[in-house]
Coordinates of C-alpha atoms and ligand atoms in Angstrom, one line a residue:
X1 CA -39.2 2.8 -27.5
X2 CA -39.7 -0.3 -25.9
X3 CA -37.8 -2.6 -28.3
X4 CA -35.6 -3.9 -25.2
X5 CA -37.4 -5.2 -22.9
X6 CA -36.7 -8.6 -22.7
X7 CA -38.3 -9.2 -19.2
X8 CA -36.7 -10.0 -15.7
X9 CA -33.9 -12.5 -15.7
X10 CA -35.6 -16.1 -14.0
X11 CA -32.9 -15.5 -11.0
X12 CA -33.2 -11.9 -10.4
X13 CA -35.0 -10.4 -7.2
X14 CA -38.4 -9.5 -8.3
X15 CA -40.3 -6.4 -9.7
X16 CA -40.4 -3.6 -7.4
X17 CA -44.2 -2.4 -5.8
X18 CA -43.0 0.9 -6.5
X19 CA -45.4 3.6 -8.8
X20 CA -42.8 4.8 -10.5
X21 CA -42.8 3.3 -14.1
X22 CA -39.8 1.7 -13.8
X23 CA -38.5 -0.5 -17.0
X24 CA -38.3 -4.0 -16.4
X25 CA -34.2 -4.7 -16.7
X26 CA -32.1 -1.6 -17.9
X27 CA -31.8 1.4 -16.2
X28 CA -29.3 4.2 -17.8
X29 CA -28.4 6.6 -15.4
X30 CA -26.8 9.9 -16.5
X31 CA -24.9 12.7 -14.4
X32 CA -24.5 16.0 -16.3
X33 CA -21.4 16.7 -18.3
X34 CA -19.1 19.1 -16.6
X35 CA -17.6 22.0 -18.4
X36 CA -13.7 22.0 -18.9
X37 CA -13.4 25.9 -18.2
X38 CA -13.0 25.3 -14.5
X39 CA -12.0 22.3 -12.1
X40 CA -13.4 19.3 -10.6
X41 CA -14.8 20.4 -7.2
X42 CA -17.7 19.5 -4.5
X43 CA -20.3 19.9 -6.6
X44 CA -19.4 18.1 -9.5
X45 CA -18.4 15.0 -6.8
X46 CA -21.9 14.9 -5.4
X47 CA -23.7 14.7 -8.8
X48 CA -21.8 11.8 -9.6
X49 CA -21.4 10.4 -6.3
X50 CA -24.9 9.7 -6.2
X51 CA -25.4 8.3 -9.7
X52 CA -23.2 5.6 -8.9
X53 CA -25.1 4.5 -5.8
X54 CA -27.9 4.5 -7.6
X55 CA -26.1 2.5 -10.9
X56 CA -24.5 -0.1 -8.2
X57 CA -27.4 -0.6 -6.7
X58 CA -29.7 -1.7 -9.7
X59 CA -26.6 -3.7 -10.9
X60 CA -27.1 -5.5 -7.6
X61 CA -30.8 -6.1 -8.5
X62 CA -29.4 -7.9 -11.7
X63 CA -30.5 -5.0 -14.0
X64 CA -29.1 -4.6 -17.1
X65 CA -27.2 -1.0 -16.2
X66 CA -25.6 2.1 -18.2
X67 CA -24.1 4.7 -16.2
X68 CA -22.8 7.9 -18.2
X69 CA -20.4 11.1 -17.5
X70 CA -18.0 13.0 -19.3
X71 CA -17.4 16.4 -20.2
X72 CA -18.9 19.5 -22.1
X73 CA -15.9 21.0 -24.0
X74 CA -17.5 23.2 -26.4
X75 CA -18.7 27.0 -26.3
X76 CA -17.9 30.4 -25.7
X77 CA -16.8 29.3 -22.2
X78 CA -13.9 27.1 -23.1
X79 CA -12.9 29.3 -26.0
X80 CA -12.5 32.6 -24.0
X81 CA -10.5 30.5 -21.3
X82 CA -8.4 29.0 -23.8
X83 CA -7.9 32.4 -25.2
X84 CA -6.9 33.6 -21.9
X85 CA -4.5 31.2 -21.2
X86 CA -3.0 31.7 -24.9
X87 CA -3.9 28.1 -25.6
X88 CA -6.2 26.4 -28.6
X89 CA -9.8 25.8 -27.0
X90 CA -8.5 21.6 -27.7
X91 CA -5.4 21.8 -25.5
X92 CA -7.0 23.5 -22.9
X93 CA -10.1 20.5 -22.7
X94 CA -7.5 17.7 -23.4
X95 CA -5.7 19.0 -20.0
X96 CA -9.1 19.6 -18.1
X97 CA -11.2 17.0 -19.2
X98 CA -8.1 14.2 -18.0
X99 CA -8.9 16.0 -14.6
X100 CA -12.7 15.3 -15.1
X101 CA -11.9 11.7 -16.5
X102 CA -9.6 10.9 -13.4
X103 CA -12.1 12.1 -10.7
X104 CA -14.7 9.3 -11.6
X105 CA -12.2 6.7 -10.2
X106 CA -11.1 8.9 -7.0
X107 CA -14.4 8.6 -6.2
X108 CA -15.1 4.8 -7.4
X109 CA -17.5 5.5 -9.2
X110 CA -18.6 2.9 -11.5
X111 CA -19.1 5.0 -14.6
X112 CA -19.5 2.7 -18.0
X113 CA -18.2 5.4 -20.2
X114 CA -17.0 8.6 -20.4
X115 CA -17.9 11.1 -23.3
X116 CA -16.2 14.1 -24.5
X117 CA -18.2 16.3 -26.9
X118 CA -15.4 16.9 -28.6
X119 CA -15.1 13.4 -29.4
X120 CA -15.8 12.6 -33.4
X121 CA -18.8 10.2 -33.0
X122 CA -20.4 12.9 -30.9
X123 CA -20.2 15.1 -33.5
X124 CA -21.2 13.3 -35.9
X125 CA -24.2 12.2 -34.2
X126 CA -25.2 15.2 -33.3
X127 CA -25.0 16.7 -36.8
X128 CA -27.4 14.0 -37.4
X129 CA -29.8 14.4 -35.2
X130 CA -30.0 17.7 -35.7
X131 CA -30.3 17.6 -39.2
X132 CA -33.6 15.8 -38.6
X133 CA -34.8 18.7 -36.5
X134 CA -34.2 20.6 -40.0
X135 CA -35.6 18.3 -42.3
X136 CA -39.2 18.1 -40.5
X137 CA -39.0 21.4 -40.0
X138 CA -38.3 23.1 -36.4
X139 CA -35.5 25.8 -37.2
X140 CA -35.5 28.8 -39.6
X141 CA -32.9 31.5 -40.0
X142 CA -33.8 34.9 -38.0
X143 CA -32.2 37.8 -36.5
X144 CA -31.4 37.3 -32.4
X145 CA -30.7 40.8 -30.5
X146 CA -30.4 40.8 -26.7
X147 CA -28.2 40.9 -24.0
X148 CA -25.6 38.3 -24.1
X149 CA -22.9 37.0 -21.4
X150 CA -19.8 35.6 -22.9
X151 CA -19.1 33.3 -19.6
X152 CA -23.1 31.8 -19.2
X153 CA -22.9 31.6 -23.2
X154 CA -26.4 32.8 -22.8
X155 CA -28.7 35.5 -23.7
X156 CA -30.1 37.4 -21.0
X157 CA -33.7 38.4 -20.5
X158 CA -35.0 41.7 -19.6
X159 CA -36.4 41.3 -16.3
X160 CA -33.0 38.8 -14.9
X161 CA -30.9 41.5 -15.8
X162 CA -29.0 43.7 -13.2
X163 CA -28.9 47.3 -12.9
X164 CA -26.2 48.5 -15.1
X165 CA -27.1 45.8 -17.5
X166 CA -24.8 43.6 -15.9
X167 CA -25.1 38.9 -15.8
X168 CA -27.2 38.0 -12.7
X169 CA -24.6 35.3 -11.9
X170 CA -21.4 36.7 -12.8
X171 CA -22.2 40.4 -12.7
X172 CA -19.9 41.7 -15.6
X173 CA -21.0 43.8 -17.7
X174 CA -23.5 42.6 -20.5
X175 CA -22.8 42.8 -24.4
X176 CA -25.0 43.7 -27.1
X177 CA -25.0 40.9 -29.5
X178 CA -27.4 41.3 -32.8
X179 CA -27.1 38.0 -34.5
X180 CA -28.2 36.1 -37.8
X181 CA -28.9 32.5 -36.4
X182 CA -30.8 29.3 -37.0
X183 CA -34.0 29.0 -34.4
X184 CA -35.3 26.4 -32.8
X185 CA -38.7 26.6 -32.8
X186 CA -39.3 25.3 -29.1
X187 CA -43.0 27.2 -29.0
X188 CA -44.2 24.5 -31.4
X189 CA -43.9 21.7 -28.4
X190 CA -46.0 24.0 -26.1
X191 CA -49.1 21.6 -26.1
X192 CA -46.6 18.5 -26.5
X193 CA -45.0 19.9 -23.4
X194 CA -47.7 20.3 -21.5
X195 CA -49.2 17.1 -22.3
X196 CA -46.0 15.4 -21.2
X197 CA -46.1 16.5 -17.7
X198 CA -49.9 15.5 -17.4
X199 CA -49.3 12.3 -18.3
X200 CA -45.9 11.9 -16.7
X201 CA -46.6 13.0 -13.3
X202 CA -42.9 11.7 -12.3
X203 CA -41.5 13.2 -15.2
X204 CA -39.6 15.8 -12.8
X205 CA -38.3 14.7 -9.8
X206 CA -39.1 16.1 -6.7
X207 CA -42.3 17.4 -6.9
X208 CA -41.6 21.2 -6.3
X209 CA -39.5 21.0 -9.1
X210 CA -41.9 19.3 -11.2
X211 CA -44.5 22.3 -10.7
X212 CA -41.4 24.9 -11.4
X213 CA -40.8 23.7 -15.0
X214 CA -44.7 22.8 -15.6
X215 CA -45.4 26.8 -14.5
X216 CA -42.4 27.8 -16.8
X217 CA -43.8 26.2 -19.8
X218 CA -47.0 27.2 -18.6
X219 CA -45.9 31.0 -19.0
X220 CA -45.4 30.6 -22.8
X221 CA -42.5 29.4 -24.7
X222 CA -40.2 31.5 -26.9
X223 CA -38.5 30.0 -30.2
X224 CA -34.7 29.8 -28.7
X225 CA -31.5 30.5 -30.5
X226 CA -29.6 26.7 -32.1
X227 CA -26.6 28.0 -33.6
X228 CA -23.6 30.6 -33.8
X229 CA -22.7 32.5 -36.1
X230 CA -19.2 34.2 -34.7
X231 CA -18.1 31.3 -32.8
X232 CA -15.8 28.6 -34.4
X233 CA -15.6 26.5 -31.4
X234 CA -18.5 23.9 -31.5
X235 CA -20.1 21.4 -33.9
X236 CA -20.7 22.7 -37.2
X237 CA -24.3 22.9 -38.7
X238 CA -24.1 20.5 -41.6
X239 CA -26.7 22.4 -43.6
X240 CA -24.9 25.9 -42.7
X241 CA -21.2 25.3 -42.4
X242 CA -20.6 29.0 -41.2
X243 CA -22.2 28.5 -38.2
X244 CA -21.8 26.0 -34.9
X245 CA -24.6 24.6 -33.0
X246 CA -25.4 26.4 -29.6
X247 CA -23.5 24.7 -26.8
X248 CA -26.4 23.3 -25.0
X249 CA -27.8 21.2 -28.1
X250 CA -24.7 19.6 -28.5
X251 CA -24.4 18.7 -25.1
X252 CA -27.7 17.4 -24.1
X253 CA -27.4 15.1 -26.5
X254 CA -24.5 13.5 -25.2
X255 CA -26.9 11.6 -23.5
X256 CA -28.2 10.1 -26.7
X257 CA -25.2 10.0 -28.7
X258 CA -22.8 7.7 -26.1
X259 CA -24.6 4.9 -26.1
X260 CA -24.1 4.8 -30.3
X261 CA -20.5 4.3 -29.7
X262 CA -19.8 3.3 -26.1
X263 CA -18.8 0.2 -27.3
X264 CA -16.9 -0.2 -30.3
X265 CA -18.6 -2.3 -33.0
X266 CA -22.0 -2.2 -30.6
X267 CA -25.0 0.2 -30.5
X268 CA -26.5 0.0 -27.1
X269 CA -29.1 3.0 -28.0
X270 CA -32.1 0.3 -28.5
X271 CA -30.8 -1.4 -24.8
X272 CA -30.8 1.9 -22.8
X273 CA -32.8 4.4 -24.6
X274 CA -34.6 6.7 -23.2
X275 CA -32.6 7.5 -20.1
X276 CA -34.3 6.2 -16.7
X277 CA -32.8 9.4 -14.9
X278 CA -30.7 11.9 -16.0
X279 CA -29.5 13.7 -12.4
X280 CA -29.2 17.1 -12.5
X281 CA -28.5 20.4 -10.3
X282 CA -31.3 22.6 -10.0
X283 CA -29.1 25.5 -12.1
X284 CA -29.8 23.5 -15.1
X285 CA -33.1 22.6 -14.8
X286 CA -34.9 24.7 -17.9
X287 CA -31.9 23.1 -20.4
X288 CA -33.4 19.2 -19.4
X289 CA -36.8 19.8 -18.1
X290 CA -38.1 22.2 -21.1
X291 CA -35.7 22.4 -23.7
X292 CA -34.2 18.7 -23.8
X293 CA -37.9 17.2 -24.6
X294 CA -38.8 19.4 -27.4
X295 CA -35.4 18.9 -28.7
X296 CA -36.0 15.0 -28.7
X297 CA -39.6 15.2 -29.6
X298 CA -38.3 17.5 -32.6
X299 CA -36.0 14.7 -33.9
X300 CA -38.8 11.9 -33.0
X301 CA -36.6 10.6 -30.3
X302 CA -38.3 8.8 -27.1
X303 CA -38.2 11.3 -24.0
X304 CA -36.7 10.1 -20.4
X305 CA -38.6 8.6 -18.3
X306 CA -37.4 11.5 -15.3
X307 CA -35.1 13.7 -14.7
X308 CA -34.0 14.2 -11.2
X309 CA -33.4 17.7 -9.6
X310 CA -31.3 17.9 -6.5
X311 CA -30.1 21.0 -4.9
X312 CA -27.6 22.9 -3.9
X313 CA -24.5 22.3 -1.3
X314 CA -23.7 25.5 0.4
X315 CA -20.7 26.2 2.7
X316 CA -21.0 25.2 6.4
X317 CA -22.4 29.3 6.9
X318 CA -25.2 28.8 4.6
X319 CA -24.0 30.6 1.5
X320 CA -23.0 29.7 -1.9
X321 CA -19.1 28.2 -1.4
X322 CA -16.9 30.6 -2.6
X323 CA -13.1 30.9 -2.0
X324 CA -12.9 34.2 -1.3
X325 CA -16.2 33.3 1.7
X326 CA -13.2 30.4 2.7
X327 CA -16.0 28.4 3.1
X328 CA -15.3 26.0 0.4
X329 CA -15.1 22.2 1.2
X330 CA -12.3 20.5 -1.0
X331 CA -13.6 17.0 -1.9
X332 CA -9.8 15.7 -2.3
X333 CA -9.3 17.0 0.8
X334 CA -11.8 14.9 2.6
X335 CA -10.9 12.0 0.5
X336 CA -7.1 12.3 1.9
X337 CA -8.2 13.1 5.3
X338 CA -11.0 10.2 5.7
X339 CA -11.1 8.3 2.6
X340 CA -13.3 7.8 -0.6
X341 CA -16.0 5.8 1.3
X342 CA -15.9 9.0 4.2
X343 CA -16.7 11.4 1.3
X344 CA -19.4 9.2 -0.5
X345 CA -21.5 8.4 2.8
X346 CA -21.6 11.9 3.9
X347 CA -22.7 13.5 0.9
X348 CA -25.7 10.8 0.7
X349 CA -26.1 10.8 4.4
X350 CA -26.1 15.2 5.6
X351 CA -27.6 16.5 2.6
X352 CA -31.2 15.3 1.8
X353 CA -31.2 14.2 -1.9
X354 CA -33.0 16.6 -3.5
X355 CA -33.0 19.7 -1.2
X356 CA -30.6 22.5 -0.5
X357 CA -27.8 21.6 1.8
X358 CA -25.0 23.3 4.2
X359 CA -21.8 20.6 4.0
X360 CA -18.2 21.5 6.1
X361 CA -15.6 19.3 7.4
X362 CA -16.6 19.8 11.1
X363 CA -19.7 17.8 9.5
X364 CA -17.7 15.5 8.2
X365 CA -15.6 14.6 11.3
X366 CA -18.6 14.2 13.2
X367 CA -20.0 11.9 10.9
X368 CA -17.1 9.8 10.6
X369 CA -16.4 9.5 14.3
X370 CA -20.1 9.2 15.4
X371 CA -21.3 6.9 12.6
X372 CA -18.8 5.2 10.2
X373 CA -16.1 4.7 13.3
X374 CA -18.6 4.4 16.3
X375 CA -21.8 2.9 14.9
X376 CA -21.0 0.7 12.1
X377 CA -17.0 0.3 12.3
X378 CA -17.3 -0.6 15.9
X379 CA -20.2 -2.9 14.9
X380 CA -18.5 -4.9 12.9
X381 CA -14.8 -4.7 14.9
X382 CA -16.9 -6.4 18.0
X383 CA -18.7 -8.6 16.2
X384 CA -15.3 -10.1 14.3
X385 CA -13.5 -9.9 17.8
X386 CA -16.2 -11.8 19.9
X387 CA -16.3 -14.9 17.1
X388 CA -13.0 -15.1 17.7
X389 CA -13.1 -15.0 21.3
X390 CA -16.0 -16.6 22.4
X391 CA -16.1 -19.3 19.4
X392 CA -12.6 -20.1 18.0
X393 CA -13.1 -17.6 15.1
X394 CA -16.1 -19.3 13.5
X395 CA -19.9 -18.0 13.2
X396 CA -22.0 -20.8 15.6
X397 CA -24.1 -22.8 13.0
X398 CA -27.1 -21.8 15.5
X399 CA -30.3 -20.5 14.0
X400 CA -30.8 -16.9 13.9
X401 CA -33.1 -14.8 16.6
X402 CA -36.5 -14.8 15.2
X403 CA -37.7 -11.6 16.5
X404 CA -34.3 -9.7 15.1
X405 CA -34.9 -11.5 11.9
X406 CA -38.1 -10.0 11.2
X407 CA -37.0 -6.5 12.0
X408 CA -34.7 -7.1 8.7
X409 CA -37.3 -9.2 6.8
X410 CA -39.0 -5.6 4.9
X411 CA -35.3 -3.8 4.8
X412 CA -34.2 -4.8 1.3
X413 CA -37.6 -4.2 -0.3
X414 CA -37.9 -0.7 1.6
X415 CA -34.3 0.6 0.7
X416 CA -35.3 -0.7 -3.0
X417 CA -38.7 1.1 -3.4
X418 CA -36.8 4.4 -2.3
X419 CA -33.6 3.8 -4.6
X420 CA -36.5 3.5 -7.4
X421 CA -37.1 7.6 -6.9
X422 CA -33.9 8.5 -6.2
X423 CA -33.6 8.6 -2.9
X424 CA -30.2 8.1 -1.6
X425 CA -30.4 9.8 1.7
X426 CA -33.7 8.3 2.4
X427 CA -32.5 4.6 1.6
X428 CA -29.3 5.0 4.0
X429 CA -31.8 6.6 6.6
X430 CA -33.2 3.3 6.7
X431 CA -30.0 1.2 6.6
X432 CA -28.7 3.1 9.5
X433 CA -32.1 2.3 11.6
X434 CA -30.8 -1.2 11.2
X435 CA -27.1 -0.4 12.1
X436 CA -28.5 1.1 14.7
X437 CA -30.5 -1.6 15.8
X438 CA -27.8 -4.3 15.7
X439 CA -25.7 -1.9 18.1
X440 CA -28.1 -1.6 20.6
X441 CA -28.6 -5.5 20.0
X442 CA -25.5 -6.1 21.2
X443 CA -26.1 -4.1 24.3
X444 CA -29.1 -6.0 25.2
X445 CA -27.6 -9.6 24.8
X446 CA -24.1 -8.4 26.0
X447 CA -22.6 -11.6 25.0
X448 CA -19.7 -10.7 27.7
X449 CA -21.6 -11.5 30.2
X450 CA -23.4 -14.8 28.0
X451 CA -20.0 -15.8 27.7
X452 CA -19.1 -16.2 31.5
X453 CA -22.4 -19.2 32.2
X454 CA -22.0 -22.2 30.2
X455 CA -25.5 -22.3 30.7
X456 CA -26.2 -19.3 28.0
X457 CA -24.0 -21.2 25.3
X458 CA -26.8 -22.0 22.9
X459 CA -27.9 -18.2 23.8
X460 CA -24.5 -16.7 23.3
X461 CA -24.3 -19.3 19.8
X462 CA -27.8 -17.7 18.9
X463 CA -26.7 -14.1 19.8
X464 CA -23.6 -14.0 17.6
X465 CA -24.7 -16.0 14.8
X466 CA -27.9 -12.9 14.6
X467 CA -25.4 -10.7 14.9
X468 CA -23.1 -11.9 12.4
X469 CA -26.0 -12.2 9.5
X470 CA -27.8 -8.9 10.9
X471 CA -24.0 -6.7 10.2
X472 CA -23.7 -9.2 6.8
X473 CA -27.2 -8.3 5.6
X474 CA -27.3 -4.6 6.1
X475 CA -23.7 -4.2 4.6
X476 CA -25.5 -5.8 1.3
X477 CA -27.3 -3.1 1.3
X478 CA -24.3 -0.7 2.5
X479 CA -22.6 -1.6 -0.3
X480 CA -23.3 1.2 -3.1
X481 CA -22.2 3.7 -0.8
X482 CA -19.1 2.4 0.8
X483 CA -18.0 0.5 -1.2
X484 CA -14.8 -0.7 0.0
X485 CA -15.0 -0.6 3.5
X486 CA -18.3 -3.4 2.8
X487 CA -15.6 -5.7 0.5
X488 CA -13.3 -5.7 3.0
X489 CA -15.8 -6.9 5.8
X490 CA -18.1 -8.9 3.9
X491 CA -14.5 -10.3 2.8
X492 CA -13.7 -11.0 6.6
X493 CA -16.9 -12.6 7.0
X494 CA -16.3 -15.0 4.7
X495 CA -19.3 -13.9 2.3
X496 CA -18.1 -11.7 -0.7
X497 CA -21.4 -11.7 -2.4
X498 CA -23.1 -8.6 -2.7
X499 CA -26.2 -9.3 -5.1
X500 CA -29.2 -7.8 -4.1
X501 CA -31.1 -11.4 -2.7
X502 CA -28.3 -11.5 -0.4
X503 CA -29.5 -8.4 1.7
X504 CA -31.9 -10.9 3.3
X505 CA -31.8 -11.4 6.9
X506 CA -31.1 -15.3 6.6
X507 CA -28.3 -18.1 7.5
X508 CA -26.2 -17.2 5.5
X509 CA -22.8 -17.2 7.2
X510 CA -23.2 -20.0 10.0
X511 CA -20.8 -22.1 10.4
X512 CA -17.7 -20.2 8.2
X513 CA -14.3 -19.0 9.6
X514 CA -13.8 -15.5 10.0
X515 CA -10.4 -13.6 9.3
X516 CA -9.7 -10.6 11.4
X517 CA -10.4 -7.4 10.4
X518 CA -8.3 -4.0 10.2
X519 CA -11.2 -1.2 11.9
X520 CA -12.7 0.0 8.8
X521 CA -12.7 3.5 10.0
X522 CA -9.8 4.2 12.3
X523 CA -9.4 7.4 14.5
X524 CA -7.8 10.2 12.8
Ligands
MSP601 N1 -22.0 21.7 -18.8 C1 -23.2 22.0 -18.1 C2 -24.1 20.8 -18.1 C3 -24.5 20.2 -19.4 S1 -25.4 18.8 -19.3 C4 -25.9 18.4 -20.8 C5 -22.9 22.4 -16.7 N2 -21.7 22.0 -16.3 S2 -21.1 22.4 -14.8 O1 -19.7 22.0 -14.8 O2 -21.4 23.7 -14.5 O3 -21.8 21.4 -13.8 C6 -23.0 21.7 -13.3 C7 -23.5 20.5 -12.4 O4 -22.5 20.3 -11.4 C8 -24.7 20.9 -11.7 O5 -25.9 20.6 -12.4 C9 -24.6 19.9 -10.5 O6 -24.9 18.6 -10.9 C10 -23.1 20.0 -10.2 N3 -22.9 21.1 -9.2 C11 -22.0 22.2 -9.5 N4 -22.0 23.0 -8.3 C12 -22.8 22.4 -7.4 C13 -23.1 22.7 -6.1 N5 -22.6 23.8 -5.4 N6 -24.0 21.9 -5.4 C14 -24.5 20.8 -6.0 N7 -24.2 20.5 -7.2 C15 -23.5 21.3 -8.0 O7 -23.7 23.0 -16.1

C-alpha cells in the first residue's frame, strides 16, 4: 500500500500541519461516474467542479496528482432507456457518455482521464478482481426475492417502501423479482468494518456523515446481491457466464481499474492507489462508505484513505430541482450568461461544501456583480489602471507595506490546511477576507489623493507596489477556482506562475511592466 512514496520533491512547498493523514506526494482524486440514462446537469457540474479545485490545487503544491471521471454505462437503467428509445443499450451510452465526456472541458476541469465502464480494460479488470472475491471465498449462489425497481436497479427493503408497494424515489409501482444470484457476502466484513472506522476517524468526511454509515454498519449487515441473472447488459461473471455482475460492483471499481490503463503501456495503480478522496453526493453514500470497503477488503485491495460526502443543491425555493417545480438551474446556462469561471466560484462560494444548499440565478447575479465584478474584478481593473497612471505602467521597485504583508504571511498555509479536508468553500472564505482586505486597502491609502503631493511619492510607490503583490498573491491562490480570469491577470501583471510558493505575500513583481487588462468580469 505504500509502495510509492518516494517523499517530497527538494523544491516543493513543505508538508502540511494538517491531522488528516495525508500521503506525502500523490493525491488521486475521484468524482463519481455519472449514469448515461439521463443528461449532464447541476449536479453532476458541482461534483466535479469541486474535484478539480481540489486536483489544481495539490498540483500547485507540486504533488504528484490523478484526477478521475467518466461514466457508468451499464445496468438495468441504461438498458430499459435504450429499449425505450428502440436503440442498443451501446448506441445509446456512445451518444450520452460524449455529452458526459464533453462537459469536463466546459467546465475546465482538469480531469486526467475519463473511464467508460463499458470500455474493454474495465471489464476485464473487473472480471479480475472479482474473480478474487470468488476464489477466497465471499460469494455463493442463493435465491434473492424482494421488491425490486427497474429504474434504481435496486431491491427495495420493507420498511423504505411506499404504500401501494411503490419506489421511495420514483414512486412506480414495485416488481416482484425472485432470483437465483451470486452473493456477496458483505456480513463477513462486519468487524473489519467497524474496525475501519475506529481507526480511521477521517475515513468519512464530514463528521455527521461519518456517524451515519458507522450507525448503518452498526445495525447489522446483510449478504447483498453481485450478479444478474435476466440482464444481458453488464460485465459477465467469468466463473458463471449466464449471469452479469450487479451494476454497482462494476462501477465502483472504476476507481481501481483506470489507473491500470490510463496510460497506455503504464500502470499507475502502485503511484495512486488507494484513492485520497473519492467525492461523492450524499445519495450514494452506503455504495462507497459500506459496500466499497468490504468489496476491496474482499479482493485484498488497500481501502481509501476518505471519502467525501457533500450535499445536496436544491432550487432557489428549497426543494429538490425539478422541471416541472421550474426551479431548475441550467449550468450551460450560467456558463453562457456569466462564464465558466462565474459557474465554478459560485458553486464553491454559496453552497458550503459538504451541506445542503439552495442555488438560483438571482444568486448567481448577485454574486457576480457584488464579488467577481465589484470586489476582485474592480480590484485588479484599479490596481492595472493606477500603474499606469501614476507610474508609466510599471510596478515601483519600492518594498512592500510591512503591516499588509503580514496580514498575507499565514494565507497560503491556512487555505492549504483546509483544501487538505476538502474544504472548498472554507478555503475561498478565506481568500476573499484577503480580497477584501486589499479593497478596503486601497480605500485607506487612496493613492488619488498620494498622487497629487510629490511629497507621498515613496508612499504612493510603497502603496502600489503592496497592492500589486497583495492582488498577485491572493490570485495564486484564486487560481483553482477561476481559472482563467487569474491567467489573464497574473498574465497582465507580468507574473504567469501559479505554483503554490508563489501565493506568498513577497516582491515578487516590482519593478516589471504591466499590459492593460480587459475587466475580468464585465457588466452583463
Ligand atoms: N452512477 C452512479 C454513481 C456510481 S459511482 C461508482 C450515480 N450516478 S448519477 O449520475 O446519478 O450521479 C450521482 C452524483 O451526481 C451524485 O453522487 C452527486 O455527486 C451528483 N449529483 C446529482 N444530483 C445532485 C444534486 N442535486 N446536488 C448535488 N449533487 C448531485 O449515482
Amino acid at each position: 500500500m505504500d509502495a510509492r512514496r518516494n517523499g517530497p520533491r527538494d523544491d516543493a512547498p513543505q508538508a502540511r500541519p494538517n491531522k488528516v493523514s495525508r500521503r506525502a506526494m500523490s493525491f488521486y482524486v475521484t468524482t463519481p461516474i455519472y449514469y448515461v440514462n439521463a443528461q449532464p446537469h447541476l449536479g453532476h457540474a458541482y461534483t466535479t467542479i469541486a474535484c478539480d479545485v481540489l486536483a489544481r490545487h495539490m498540483r500547485q503544491r507540486g504533488e504528484d496528482v490523478f484526477f478521475l471521471t467518466g461514466t457508468d454505462e451499464h445496468g438495468e437503467p441504461v438498458a430499459d432507456a435504450a429499449a425505450a428509445q428502440g436503440m442498443e443499450p451501446q448506441a445509446l451510452a456512445d451518444l450520452n457518455a460524449e455529452k458526459f465526456k464533453a462537459l469536463a472541458p466546459q467546465l475546465d476541469a482538469s480531469n486526467d482521464f475519463f473511464i467508460r465502464t463499458t470500455d474493454e480494460e474495465h471489464k476485464r479488470r473487473v472480471q479480475d478482481v472479482l474473480q478474487r472475491v470468488h476464489d477466497n471465498g465471499y460469494t455463493y449462489k442463493g435465491v434473492y426475492e424482494g421488491w425490486y425497481c427497474p429504474r434504481c436497479a435496486d431491491f427495495k427493503v420493507e420498511n423504505e417502501i411506499l404504500e401501494g408497494n411503490r419506489c421511495p424515489i420514483h414512486e412506480i409501482v414495485l416488481e416482484r423479482h425472485q432470483e437465483e444470484n451470486w452473493f456477496f457476502q458483505l456480513s463477513a466484513f462486519q468487524e473489519r468494518l467497524e474496525q475501519l472506522y475506529a481507526d480511521q476517524p477521517d475515513f468519512v468526511m464530514p463528521k455527521h456523515h461519518y456517524n451515519e454509515a458507522r450507525s448503518f454498519i452498526a445495525s447489522g449487515l446483510q449478504d447483498i446481491s453481485l450478479s444478474r441473472k435476466r440482464l444481458k447488459w453488464g460485465v459477465t461473471v467469468p466463473w458463471d457466464p449466464e449471469h452479469v455482475f450487479y451494476v454497482w460492483f462494476d462501477a465502483l471499481l472504476n476507481y481501481y481499474t483506470a489507473l491500470g490503463y490510463a496510460r497506455p503501456g503504464e500502470d499507475l495503480t502502485d503511484r495512486f492507489w488507494p484513492a485520497t478522496y473519492h467525492v461523492i453526493g450524499k445519495d450514494i453514500l452506503k455504495f462507497h462508505t459500506v459496500f466499497w470497503p468490504a468489496m476491496l477488503m474482499a479482493a485484498e485491495l488497500a481501502v481509501p484513505e476518505h471519502v467525501f460526502v457533500h450535499g445536496f443543491l436544491l432550487g432557489a425555493d428549497g426543494r429538490k430541482m425539478s422541471k416541472s417545480l421550474g426551479n431548475v438551474l441550467d449550468p450551460f446556462e450560467v456558463m453562457d450568461e456569466y462564464g465558466t469561471d462565474a459557474l465554478r466560484f459560485y458553486l464553491m462560494r454559496d453552497v458550503a461544501f459538504g451541506s445542503d444548499g439552495s442555488v438560483g440565478i438571482d444568486a448567481v447575479r448577485a454574486r457576480y456583480e457584488a464579488e467577481l465584478a465589484n470586489e476582485y474584478g474592480n480590484l485588479a481593473s484599479r490596481t492595472i489602471a493606477m500603474i499606469h497612471r501614476y507610474r508609466d505602467g510599471v510596478v515601483p521597485s519600492a518594498l512592500t507595506d510591512g503591516e499588509l504583508a503580514r496580514e498575507f504571511e499565514a494565507l497560503p498555509a491556512e487555505v492549504s490546511v483546509v483544501l487538505d479536508r476538502a474544504e472548498p468553500t472554507r478555503a475561498l472564505d478565506l481568500i476573499w477576507e484577503r480580497v477584501r482586505r486589499l479593497n478596503r486597502y486601497v480605500e485607506e491609502r487612496a493613492p488619488w489623493q498620494l498622487a497629487r503631493d510629490p511629497e507621498q511619492a515613496d508612499r504612493l510607490d510603497e502603496t502600489l507596489a503592496s497592492l500589486a503583490e497583495g492582488l498577485r498573491a491572493v490570485s495564486v491562490l484564486l487560481h483553482p477556482y477561476v481559472p482563467d480570469s487569474v491567467e489573464k491577470l497574473l498574465l497582465a501583471l507580468g507574473t504567469p506562475d501559479v505554483a503554490y510558493e508563489r501565493a506568498l505575500f513577497a516582491e515578487r513583481g516590482s519593478g516589471l511592466p504591466v499590459q492593460s487588462l480587459e475587466p475580468l468580469f464585465p457588466k452583463r
